[in-house]
């Protein structure tokens, strides 16, 4: 499917983005050598401490003698700090050309967006967090939704995933038990990439999406309008959507849960159960569970989460999401997959 919102990146922006891509690919050899140093300082991972913080301290103290590991850490920090800013610069370079396109799809079409009532305070876990190390957070730049969705995701992140991240979203959407849903809620709709996967998988369904960030929802609205869809988007928390009981026959989310604390995750599952009609289905996907990883892999994931600006990753990855689903009332619960880890459940009739 063509993308009417494709950014017409100019020479400087293209060169900067290409540098990021090639810089990442060019350090693969370095990462291989670092793994050799890790194997040398951690010959028996099973002897590492159970406590994750103690484990991290022990491994990283041992690795301080490795110039290769220190170099990799510096490169990772530089990329984390700068990738969003470079994407923003690439956008600003073509903003004049993009403004009419953005305005068209923001104001014309059947997809609606309901902002939170004026004066509404965001949840404490969301306020002041620069998720993904995005400078200033999602609301810092008025076009952050476009920058993140069309430049960071499509031109950078997607290039590092075999088969593409959008193929992965479509695969998760298709894992729901039925093929005939009519009223679907996307929890944590963000810039609409999973919402689009749901729409393409269930073309007759009415799609509703919620997210805390108005900036990302604005871009989801553009995507919906650009493709002629009639999504209903709301700036609301997934754990307290405000929708009536039994409003949907499918509730889904894609890689939302690691962005919220464990107690909120439990509330999200309870809310999904409440707004589902009896006989409805739930499908939630998220990052790899720590229980499915060895101690060294947990350290890698936890360190990358800290580097990447993911303050709730550990809380989420440490949960047994299948048990959380059962506690919320779901039956026929299943959990499968490493990344994404997919949990499905059914609300009894």
Tab-separated table of C-alpha atoms in Angstrom:
chain	number	residue	atom	x	y	z
A	1	UNK	CA	0.000	0.000	0.000
A	2	UNK	CA	1.361	3.420	-0.955
A	3	UNK	CA	2.041	5.977	1.751
A	4	UNK	CA	0.600	9.432	0.917
A	5	UNK	CA	2.481	10.867	3.906
A	6	UNK	CA	5.954	9.765	2.764
A	7	UNK	CA	8.427	12.538	3.682
A	8	UNK	CA	10.245	14.050	0.656
A	9	UNK	CA	13.608	13.971	2.439
A	10	UNK	CA	16.238	16.262	0.914
A	11	UNK	CA	19.954	15.704	0.523
A	12	UNK	CA	21.106	16.808	3.988
A	13	UNK	CA	18.337	14.949	5.795
A	14	UNK	CA	18.832	11.838	3.674
A	15	UNK	CA	22.578	11.916	4.304
A	16	UNK	CA	22.051	12.257	8.056
A	17	UNK	CA	19.569	9.378	8.166
A	18	UNK	CA	21.816	7.223	5.971
A	19	UNK	CA	24.681	7.953	8.348
A	20	UNK	CA	22.627	6.676	11.273
A	21	UNK	CA	21.702	3.517	9.373
A	22	UNK	CA	25.207	2.767	8.156
A	23	UNK	CA	26.682	3.677	11.531
A	24	UNK	CA	24.428	1.081	13.144
A	25	UNK	CA	25.186	-1.581	10.565
A	26	UNK	CA	28.880	-0.759	10.530
A	27	UNK	CA	29.247	-1.456	14.249
A	28	UNK	CA	28.023	-5.052	13.976
A	29	UNK	CA	31.623	-6.257	13.915
A	30	UNK	CA	32.315	-4.292	17.088
A	31	UNK	CA	29.314	-5.895	18.768
A	32	UNK	CA	30.658	-9.324	17.858
A	33	UNK	CA	33.999	-8.540	19.489
A	34	UNK	CA	32.258	-7.155	22.566
A	35	UNK	CA	30.387	-10.445	22.908
A	36	UNK	CA	33.743	-12.197	23.109
A	37	UNK	CA	34.757	-9.891	25.960
A	38	UNK	CA	31.457	-10.549	27.722
A	39	UNK	CA	31.982	-14.309	27.410
A	40	UNK	CA	35.474	-13.862	28.851
A	41	UNK	CA	34.375	-11.903	31.942
A	42	UNK	CA	31.196	-13.955	32.454
A	43	UNK	CA	32.274	-17.547	31.773
A	44	UNK	CA	29.310	-19.024	33.696
A	45	UNK	CA	26.193	-16.811	33.467
A	46	UNK	CA	24.262	-19.058	35.862
A	47	UNK	CA	26.556	-17.939	38.683
A	48	UNK	CA	25.518	-14.315	38.233
A	49	UNK	CA	23.460	-12.746	41.057
A	50	UNK	CA	19.703	-13.201	41.025
A	51	UNK	CA	19.144	-9.498	41.728
A	52	UNK	CA	19.195	-7.655	38.397
A	53	UNK	CA	20.840	-4.503	39.776
A	54	UNK	CA	23.590	-6.494	41.470
A	55	UNK	CA	24.035	-8.492	38.278
A	56	UNK	CA	24.362	-5.347	36.169
A	57	UNK	CA	26.865	-3.825	38.578
A	58	UNK	CA	28.992	-6.979	38.587
A	59	UNK	CA	29.039	-7.413	34.803
A	60	UNK	CA	29.657	-3.762	34.026
A	61	UNK	CA	32.441	-3.455	36.588
A	62	UNK	CA	34.182	-6.386	34.923
A	63	UNK	CA	33.647	-4.887	31.472
A	64	UNK	CA	35.168	-1.527	32.376
A	65	UNK	CA	38.538	-3.016	31.444
A	66	UNK	CA	37.250	-3.635	27.892
A	67	UNK	CA	37.881	-0.652	25.563
A	68	UNK	CA	35.591	-2.307	23.021
A	69	UNK	CA	32.662	-2.417	25.440
A	70	UNK	CA	33.267	1.199	26.502
A	71	UNK	CA	33.317	2.217	22.836
A	72	UNK	CA	30.068	0.399	22.161
A	73	UNK	CA	28.481	2.072	25.178
A	74	UNK	CA	29.544	5.517	23.917
A	75	UNK	CA	28.132	4.784	20.448
A	76	UNK	CA	24.870	3.595	21.954
A	77	UNK	CA	24.578	6.695	24.110
A	78	UNK	CA	25.305	8.977	21.153
A	79	UNK	CA	22.654	7.264	19.036
A	80	UNK	CA	20.085	7.358	21.835
A	81	UNK	CA	20.640	11.087	22.339
A	82	UNK	CA	20.741	12.077	18.683
A	83	UNK	CA	18.528	9.865	16.522
A	84	UNK	CA	15.368	11.803	17.380
A	85	UNK	CA	17.055	15.159	16.881
A	86	UNK	CA	18.471	14.108	13.502
A	87	UNK	CA	15.011	12.940	12.430
A	88	UNK	CA	13.597	16.288	13.556
A	89	UNK	CA	16.181	18.172	11.496
A	90	UNK	CA	15.330	16.055	8.437
A	91	UNK	CA	11.671	16.970	8.927
A	92	UNK	CA	12.318	20.698	9.365
A	93	UNK	CA	14.287	20.703	6.109
A	94	UNK	CA	11.154	19.709	4.146
A	95	UNK	CA	8.479	21.115	6.419
A	96	UNK	CA	7.410	23.791	3.958
A	97	UNK	CA	6.696	21.112	1.360
A	98	UNK	CA	4.936	18.873	3.856
A	99	UNK	CA	2.696	21.456	5.510
A	100	UNK	CA	-0.062	21.350	2.833
A	101	UNK	CA	-0.096	17.533	2.859
A	102	UNK	CA	-0.210	17.374	6.653
A	103	UNK	CA	-2.958	20.006	6.810
A	104	UNK	CA	-5.011	18.170	4.204
A	105	UNK	CA	-4.998	14.865	6.042
A	106	UNK	CA	-5.384	16.513	9.438
A	107	UNK	CA	-8.548	18.370	8.500
A	108	UNK	CA	-10.169	16.332	5.727
A	109	UNK	CA	-11.472	12.831	6.200
A	110	UNK	CA	-13.646	10.556	8.301
A	111	UNK	CA	-11.178	9.816	11.113
A	112	UNK	CA	-12.021	11.842	14.214
A	113	UNK	CA	-9.844	12.826	17.171
A	114	UNK	CA	-11.163	13.797	20.583
A	115	UNK	CA	-8.504	15.503	22.750
A	116	UNK	CA	-8.639	15.181	26.522
A	117	UNK	CA	-10.774	17.870	28.173
A	118	UNK	CA	-8.854	21.074	28.804
A	119	UNK	CA	-7.080	20.970	32.141
A	120	UNK	CA	-6.850	17.191	32.276
A	121	UNK	CA	-3.640	16.116	33.989
A	122	UNK	CA	-1.762	13.189	32.445
A	123	UNK	CA	-1.047	10.213	34.721
A	124	UNK	CA	2.036	10.572	36.895
A	125	UNK	CA	3.775	7.686	35.116
A	126	UNK	CA	3.510	9.549	31.801
A	127	UNK	CA	4.346	13.080	32.879
A	128	UNK	CA	7.948	14.114	32.250
A	129	UNK	CA	9.108	10.809	30.749
A	130	UNK	CA	11.052	11.063	27.494
A	131	UNK	CA	10.074	7.655	26.116
A	132	UNK	CA	12.609	6.215	23.644
A	133	UNK	CA	14.912	9.107	24.643
A	134	UNK	CA	12.805	11.385	22.450
A	135	UNK	CA	14.046	14.890	23.289
A	136	UNK	CA	11.348	16.598	25.320
A	137	UNK	CA	8.971	13.642	25.145
A	138	UNK	CA	6.083	13.124	22.744
A	139	UNK	CA	4.607	16.587	23.262
A	140	UNK	CA	7.789	18.675	22.901
A	141	UNK	CA	7.454	19.290	19.149
A	142	UNK	CA	4.094	20.001	17.544
A	143	UNK	CA	4.873	17.528	14.751
A	144	UNK	CA	6.457	14.846	16.926
A	145	UNK	CA	3.835	12.318	15.801
A	146	UNK	CA	4.823	12.765	12.162
A	147	UNK	CA	8.557	12.754	12.969
A	148	UNK	CA	8.312	9.578	15.032
A	149	UNK	CA	5.875	7.738	12.767
A	150	UNK	CA	7.214	8.611	9.325
A	151	UNK	CA	10.914	9.226	9.885
A	152	UNK	CA	12.089	7.409	13.026
A	153	UNK	CA	9.857	4.367	12.559
A	154	UNK	CA	9.622	4.003	8.796
A	155	UNK	CA	13.102	5.132	7.791
A	156	UNK	CA	15.234	4.051	10.764
A	157	UNK	CA	13.658	1.393	12.981
A	158	UNK	CA	12.045	-0.497	10.117
A	159	UNK	CA	15.400	-0.859	8.357
A	160	UNK	CA	16.872	-2.923	11.196
A	161	UNK	CA	14.101	-5.530	11.390
A	162	UNK	CA	14.085	-8.418	8.898
A	163	UNK	CA	10.767	-8.324	7.078
A	164	UNK	CA	9.931	-4.954	8.617
A	165	UNK	CA	8.111	-3.898	11.766
A	166	UNK	CA	4.876	-3.364	9.867
A	167	UNK	CA	4.763	-6.981	8.750
A	168	UNK	CA	5.150	-7.923	12.411
A	169	UNK	CA	2.181	-5.759	13.367
A	170	UNK	CA	0.003	-7.388	10.720
A	171	UNK	CA	1.037	-10.826	11.954
A	172	UNK	CA	-0.031	-9.963	15.518
A	173	UNK	CA	-3.333	-8.499	14.343
A	174	UNK	CA	-4.094	-11.735	12.494
A	175	UNK	CA	-3.502	-13.843	15.626
A	176	UNK	CA	-6.899	-13.011	17.118
A	177	UNK	CA	-9.165	-16.076	17.239
A	178	UNK	CA	-11.846	-14.830	14.835
A	179	UNK	CA	-11.981	-13.177	11.426
A	180	UNK	CA	-15.226	-11.208	11.779
A	181	UNK	CA	-14.779	-8.546	14.454
A	182	UNK	CA	-16.956	-5.467	14.099
A	183	UNK	CA	-15.937	-3.154	16.979
A	184	UNK	CA	-12.227	-3.089	17.849
A	185	UNK	CA	-10.394	-1.053	20.486
A	186	UNK	CA	-6.664	-0.391	19.973
A	187	UNK	CA	-5.136	0.398	23.370
A	188	UNK	CA	-2.081	2.619	22.931
A	189	UNK	CA	-2.765	3.455	19.300
A	190	UNK	CA	0.230	5.823	19.064
A	191	UNK	CA	0.804	6.939	15.451
A	192	UNK	CA	-1.619	4.371	14.075
A	193	UNK	CA	0.701	1.704	12.682
A	194	UNK	CA	-0.977	-1.162	14.577
A	195	UNK	CA	-4.354	0.490	14.096
A	196	UNK	CA	-3.705	0.260	10.362
A	197	UNK	CA	-2.775	-3.421	10.702
A	198	UNK	CA	-6.051	-4.064	12.532
A	199	UNK	CA	-8.015	-2.186	9.860
A	200	UNK	CA	-6.377	-4.098	7.008
A	201	UNK	CA	-6.915	-7.421	8.788
A	202	UNK	CA	-10.558	-6.713	9.703
A	203	UNK	CA	-11.680	-4.282	6.965
A	204	UNK	CA	-15.338	-4.250	8.019
A	205	UNK	CA	-14.606	-3.365	11.633
A	206	UNK	CA	-15.170	-0.011	13.300
A	207	UNK	CA	-11.823	0.928	14.859
A	208	UNK	CA	-11.422	2.989	18.033
A	209	UNK	CA	-8.025	3.977	19.409
A	210	UNK	CA	-6.812	5.539	22.649
A	211	UNK	CA	-3.457	7.002	23.634
A	212	UNK	CA	-2.140	9.537	26.135
A	213	UNK	CA	-0.212	11.610	23.605
A	214	UNK	CA	-2.144	14.067	21.478
A	215	UNK	CA	0.835	14.495	19.134
A	216	UNK	CA	0.977	10.820	18.153
A	217	UNK	CA	-2.805	10.612	17.820
A	218	UNK	CA	-2.748	13.563	15.444
A	219	UNK	CA	-0.562	11.542	13.134
A	220	UNK	CA	-2.789	8.489	13.511
A	221	UNK	CA	-5.630	10.723	12.358
A	222	UNK	CA	-3.619	11.723	9.285
A	223	UNK	CA	-2.987	8.062	8.458
A	224	UNK	CA	-6.642	7.197	8.866
A	225	UNK	CA	-7.755	10.089	6.679
A	226	UNK	CA	-5.078	9.445	4.052
A	227	UNK	CA	-6.449	5.932	3.532
A	228	UNK	CA	-10.117	6.796	3.776
A	229	UNK	CA	-10.764	5.070	7.111
A	230	UNK	CA	-13.159	6.280	9.792
A	231	UNK	CA	-11.249	5.678	12.994
A	232	UNK	CA	-12.435	7.176	16.272
A	233	UNK	CA	-9.385	8.355	18.218
A	234	UNK	CA	-9.430	9.568	21.817
A	235	UNK	CA	-6.758	11.042	24.064
A	236	UNK	CA	-7.447	8.810	27.047
A	237	UNK	CA	-5.494	6.358	29.226
A	238	UNK	CA	-5.843	2.693	28.310
A	239	UNK	CA	-6.535	1.824	31.949
A	240	UNK	CA	-9.505	4.205	32.150
A	241	UNK	CA	-11.015	4.625	28.690
A	242	UNK	CA	-14.421	5.919	29.739
A	243	UNK	CA	-16.225	3.677	27.245
A	244	UNK	CA	-19.378	1.836	28.270
A	245	UNK	CA	-19.300	-1.779	29.392
A	246	UNK	CA	-19.398	-4.325	26.542
A	247	UNK	CA	-18.540	-1.736	23.855
A	248	UNK	CA	-16.174	-3.912	21.779
A	249	UNK	CA	-15.782	-7.466	20.528
A	250	UNK	CA	-11.959	-7.263	20.271
A	251	UNK	CA	-9.508	-5.321	22.441
A	252	UNK	CA	-5.882	-5.322	21.276
A	253	UNK	CA	-2.552	-3.640	21.883
A	254	UNK	CA	0.892	-3.817	20.293
A	255	UNK	CA	4.026	-3.229	22.396
A	256	UNK	CA	2.243	-0.856	24.786
A	257	UNK	CA	2.684	-2.601	28.117
A	258	UNK	CA	6.412	-1.974	28.621
A	259	UNK	CA	5.637	1.760	28.554
A	260	UNK	CA	3.574	1.589	31.767
A	261	UNK	CA	4.144	0.393	35.362
A	262	UNK	CA	3.047	-3.055	36.534
A	263	UNK	CA	0.067	-1.820	38.544
A	264	UNK	CA	-1.210	0.084	35.497
A	265	UNK	CA	-0.751	-3.009	33.305
A	266	UNK	CA	-3.100	-4.898	35.626
A	267	UNK	CA	-5.625	-2.078	35.329
A	268	UNK	CA	-5.310	-2.166	31.525
A	269	UNK	CA	-6.238	-5.858	31.460
A	270	UNK	CA	-9.149	-5.206	33.835
A	271	UNK	CA	-10.333	-2.353	31.600
A	272	UNK	CA	-10.057	-4.559	28.516
A	273	UNK	CA	-12.246	-7.140	30.244
A	274	UNK	CA	-14.808	-4.500	31.251
A	275	UNK	CA	-15.242	-2.923	27.815
A	276	UNK	CA	-15.417	-6.272	26.003
A	277	UNK	CA	-18.809	-7.756	25.304
A	278	UNK	CA	-19.388	-11.280	26.651
A	279	UNK	CA	-17.842	-13.631	24.120
A	280	UNK	CA	-15.299	-11.014	23.039
A	281	UNK	CA	-11.549	-11.496	22.681
A	282	UNK	CA	-8.395	-9.822	23.956
A	283	UNK	CA	-4.947	-9.903	22.335
A	284	UNK	CA	-2.030	-8.044	23.909
A	285	UNK	CA	1.578	-8.127	22.699
A	286	UNK	CA	4.725	-6.885	24.367
A	287	UNK	CA	8.457	-7.384	24.829
A	288	UNK	CA	10.221	-10.632	25.736
A	289	UNK	CA	9.511	-11.899	29.260
A	290	UNK	CA	12.528	-12.071	31.535
A	291	UNK	CA	11.335	-15.534	32.576
A	292	UNK	CA	12.033	-16.701	29.006
A	293	UNK	CA	15.632	-15.451	29.035
A	294	UNK	CA	18.865	-16.523	30.696
A	295	UNK	CA	20.574	-14.229	33.191
A	296	UNK	CA	22.945	-12.722	30.650
A	297	UNK	CA	20.160	-12.012	28.166
A	298	UNK	CA	18.138	-10.334	30.920
A	299	UNK	CA	21.115	-8.092	31.655
A	300	UNK	CA	21.379	-7.156	27.966
A	301	UNK	CA	17.675	-6.364	27.697
A	302	UNK	CA	17.606	-4.432	30.956
A	303	UNK	CA	20.701	-2.409	30.028
A	304	UNK	CA	19.305	-1.584	26.590
A	305	UNK	CA	16.044	-0.483	28.217
A	306	UNK	CA	17.895	1.888	30.522
A	307	UNK	CA	19.896	3.246	27.600
A	308	UNK	CA	16.780	3.569	25.454
A	309	UNK	CA	14.689	5.552	27.924
A	310	UNK	CA	12.308	2.785	29.013
A	311	UNK	CA	11.698	3.296	32.758
A	312	UNK	CA	8.997	0.604	33.067
A	313	UNK	CA	10.513	-2.111	30.866
A	314	UNK	CA	11.717	-4.215	33.796
A	315	UNK	CA	8.357	-4.059	35.574
A	316	UNK	CA	6.547	-5.181	32.457
A	317	UNK	CA	9.033	-7.850	31.395
A	318	UNK	CA	8.994	-9.346	34.892
A	319	UNK	CA	5.234	-9.922	34.872
A	320	UNK	CA	3.513	-13.170	33.942
A	321	UNK	CA	1.006	-11.557	31.589
A	322	UNK	CA	-1.028	-14.761	31.240
A	323	UNK	CA	-1.633	-14.717	35.000
A	324	UNK	CA	-2.491	-11.014	34.841
A	325	UNK	CA	-5.083	-11.831	32.155
A	326	UNK	CA	-6.600	-14.642	34.238
A	327	UNK	CA	-6.757	-12.384	37.293
A	328	UNK	CA	-8.732	-9.878	35.209
A	329	UNK	CA	-11.308	-12.575	34.416
A	330	UNK	CA	-10.195	-13.876	31.031
A	331	UNK	CA	-10.481	-17.576	30.207
A	332	UNK	CA	-8.841	-19.726	27.537
A	333	UNK	CA	-5.714	-17.647	28.134
A	334	UNK	CA	-2.627	-18.431	26.081
A	335	UNK	CA	0.825	-16.867	25.920
A	336	UNK	CA	3.290	-17.462	23.111
A	337	UNK	CA	6.255	-15.971	21.325
A	338	UNK	CA	9.491	-14.333	22.361
A	339	UNK	CA	9.266	-10.965	20.591
A	340	UNK	CA	6.578	-10.003	20.467
A	341	UNK	CA	5.215	-11.989	23.387
A	342	UNK	CA	1.509	-12.384	22.641
A	343	UNK	CA	-1.193	-13.015	25.244
A	344	UNK	CA	-4.736	-13.921	24.205
A	345	UNK	CA	-7.877	-14.365	26.268
A	346	UNK	CA	-11.639	-14.687	25.987
A	347	UNK	CA	-14.412	-13.052	28.009
A	348	UNK	CA	-16.970	-15.722	28.950
A	349	UNK	CA	-20.516	-15.321	27.672
